[in-house]
Amino acid sequence: MPPRSTRLVDSLDDDDYPAYTMGRAAEMLGTTPAFLRALGEHRLITPLRSEGGHRRYSRYQLRIAARARELVDQGTPVEAACRIVILEDQLEEAQRINEELRARGGRPQPHPPVPQTPGRP
């Protein structure tokens, strides 16, 4: 039996490895290539390109696209769905960082107070 390439095995486990063609990604999501292109136009996902210039998607990107599709299927416009997913992703990342800081005994630095608008309580 030939030795396994650790690079290949690592690629199979890597959520960011661009393993899926546009056609396969669209098929897996139950959508069209045009939908994936729209997500790219709204900067939700930016697929890597193969040497031949073809779009390649990672598992992470497919999860993001699937969440956008859920929102669109519920009637949310594509542009708004992309913004919602971006904000959800940013919130999840901030929460993860806060948990790591708390686990290490550190605390996030408090934000300075927000200045009040004149005439508003």
Short mmCIF file of C-alpha atoms in Angstrom, two decimals:
data_model
loop_
_atom_site.label_atom_id
_atom_site.label_comp_id
_atom_site.label_asym_id
_atom_site.label_seq_id
_atom_site.Cartn_x
_atom_site.Cartn_y
_atom_site.Cartn_z
CA MET A 1 0.00 0.00 0.00
CA PRO A 2 1.51 3.38 -0.98
CA PRO A 3 2.07 5.95 1.79
CA ARG A 4 -0.72 8.45 2.17
CA SER A 5 -0.03 12.03 1.33
CA THR A 6 -0.65 14.04 4.48
CA ARG A 7 -1.38 17.03 2.28
CA LEU A 8 -4.28 15.20 0.61
CA VAL A 9 -5.67 14.00 3.94
CA ASP A 10 -5.33 17.50 5.39
CA SER A 11 -7.19 18.91 2.37
CA LEU A 12 -10.08 16.53 2.94
CA ASP A 13 -10.47 17.76 6.51
CA ASP A 14 -9.96 21.45 5.69
CA ASP A 15 -13.22 23.45 5.72
CA ASP A 16 -11.52 26.15 3.65
CA TYR A 17 -10.20 23.88 0.90
CA PRO A 18 -11.88 24.85 -2.41
CA ALA A 19 -13.02 21.36 -3.38
CA TYR A 20 -16.35 21.97 -5.12
CA THR A 21 -17.02 23.25 -8.61
CA MET A 22 -19.81 25.74 -9.15
CA GLY A 23 -22.05 23.08 -10.68
CA ARG A 24 -21.49 20.65 -7.82
CA ALA A 25 -21.94 23.39 -5.21
CA ALA A 26 -25.21 24.52 -6.81
CA GLU A 27 -26.41 20.91 -6.94
CA MET A 28 -25.54 20.31 -3.27
CA LEU A 29 -27.40 23.47 -2.24
CA GLY A 30 -30.37 22.80 -4.52
CA THR A 31 -29.90 26.13 -6.25
CA THR A 32 -28.51 27.53 -9.48
CA PRO A 33 -25.05 28.74 -10.46
CA ALA A 34 -26.64 32.19 -10.92
CA PHE A 35 -27.53 32.22 -7.21
CA LEU A 36 -23.90 31.49 -6.30
CA ARG A 37 -22.73 34.23 -8.65
CA ALA A 38 -25.17 36.64 -6.96
CA LEU A 39 -23.69 35.78 -3.56
CA GLY A 40 -20.28 36.60 -4.99
CA GLU A 41 -21.52 39.90 -6.42
CA HIS A 42 -22.81 40.86 -2.96
CA ARG A 43 -19.45 39.80 -1.48
CA LEU A 44 -20.87 37.14 0.79
CA ILE A 45 -18.53 34.49 -0.57
CA THR A 46 -15.53 34.81 -2.86
CA PRO A 47 -14.72 31.49 -4.47
CA LEU A 48 -11.15 30.68 -5.35
CA ARG A 49 -10.36 30.08 -9.00
CA SER A 50 -8.82 27.00 -10.54
CA GLU A 51 -5.89 27.35 -12.93
CA GLY A 52 -8.48 27.35 -15.72
CA GLY A 53 -10.41 30.20 -14.07
CA HIS A 54 -13.31 28.10 -12.80
CA ARG A 55 -14.89 28.94 -9.45
CA ARG A 56 -14.17 26.54 -6.57
CA TYR A 57 -16.07 26.57 -3.28
CA SER A 58 -15.12 25.30 0.17
CA ARG A 59 -17.36 23.55 2.69
CA TYR A 60 -17.34 26.71 4.80
CA GLN A 61 -18.53 28.76 1.82
CA LEU A 62 -21.26 26.22 1.11
CA ARG A 63 -22.54 26.52 4.70
CA ILE A 64 -22.63 30.30 4.33
CA ALA A 65 -24.43 30.00 0.98
CA ALA A 66 -26.93 27.53 2.48
CA ARG A 67 -27.81 30.03 5.23
CA ALA A 68 -28.32 32.77 2.61
CA ARG A 69 -30.53 30.42 0.63
CA GLU A 70 -32.69 29.75 3.73
CA LEU A 71 -33.26 33.48 4.10
CA VAL A 72 -34.02 33.97 0.41
CA ASP A 73 -36.44 31.04 0.49
CA GLN A 74 -38.23 32.84 3.35
CA GLY A 75 -38.67 35.91 1.15
CA THR A 76 -35.62 37.98 2.08
CA PRO A 77 -34.01 39.78 -0.88
CA VAL A 78 -30.59 38.39 -1.80
CA GLU A 79 -28.74 41.58 -0.88
CA ALA A 80 -30.38 41.70 2.56
CA ALA A 81 -29.79 37.98 3.10
CA CYS A 82 -26.09 38.46 2.37
CA ARG A 83 -25.85 41.32 4.86
CA ILE A 84 -27.67 39.29 7.53
CA VAL A 85 -25.36 36.31 7.06
CA ILE A 86 -22.28 38.56 7.23
CA LEU A 87 -23.53 40.09 10.49
CA GLU A 88 -24.36 36.66 11.93
CA ASP A 89 -20.86 35.44 11.05
CA GLN A 90 -19.26 38.52 12.66
CA LEU A 91 -21.34 38.05 15.81
CA GLU A 92 -20.39 34.37 16.04
CA GLU A 93 -16.70 35.27 15.69
CA ALA A 94 -16.94 37.98 18.38
CA GLN A 95 -18.67 35.55 20.74
CA ARG A 96 -15.97 32.94 20.10
CA ILE A 97 -13.23 35.47 20.89
CA ASN A 98 -15.01 36.55 24.08
CA GLU A 99 -15.31 32.91 25.21
CA GLU A 100 -11.60 32.35 24.57
CA LEU A 101 -10.69 35.47 26.53
CA ARG A 102 -12.89 34.44 29.44
CA ALA A 103 -11.44 30.93 29.44
CA ARG A 104 -7.92 32.41 29.72
CA GLY A 105 -9.00 34.70 32.54
CA GLY A 106 -8.80 37.80 30.41
CA ARG A 107 -11.61 40.23 29.92
CA PRO A 108 -12.52 42.19 26.85
CA GLN A 109 -11.67 45.86 27.14
CA PRO A 110 -14.77 47.97 27.84
CA HIS A 111 -15.84 50.31 25.08
CA PRO A 112 -15.78 54.03 25.79
CA PRO A 113 -19.20 55.50 26.47
CA VAL A 114 -21.18 56.50 23.41
CA PRO A 115 -21.60 60.27 23.30
CA GLN A 116 -25.18 61.38 23.63
CA THR A 117 -26.76 63.30 20.80
CA PRO A 118 -27.68 66.84 21.99
CA GLY A 119 -31.34 67.04 22.89
CA ARG A 120 -31.68 63.28 23.40
CA PRO A 121 -31.78 61.49 26.74
#
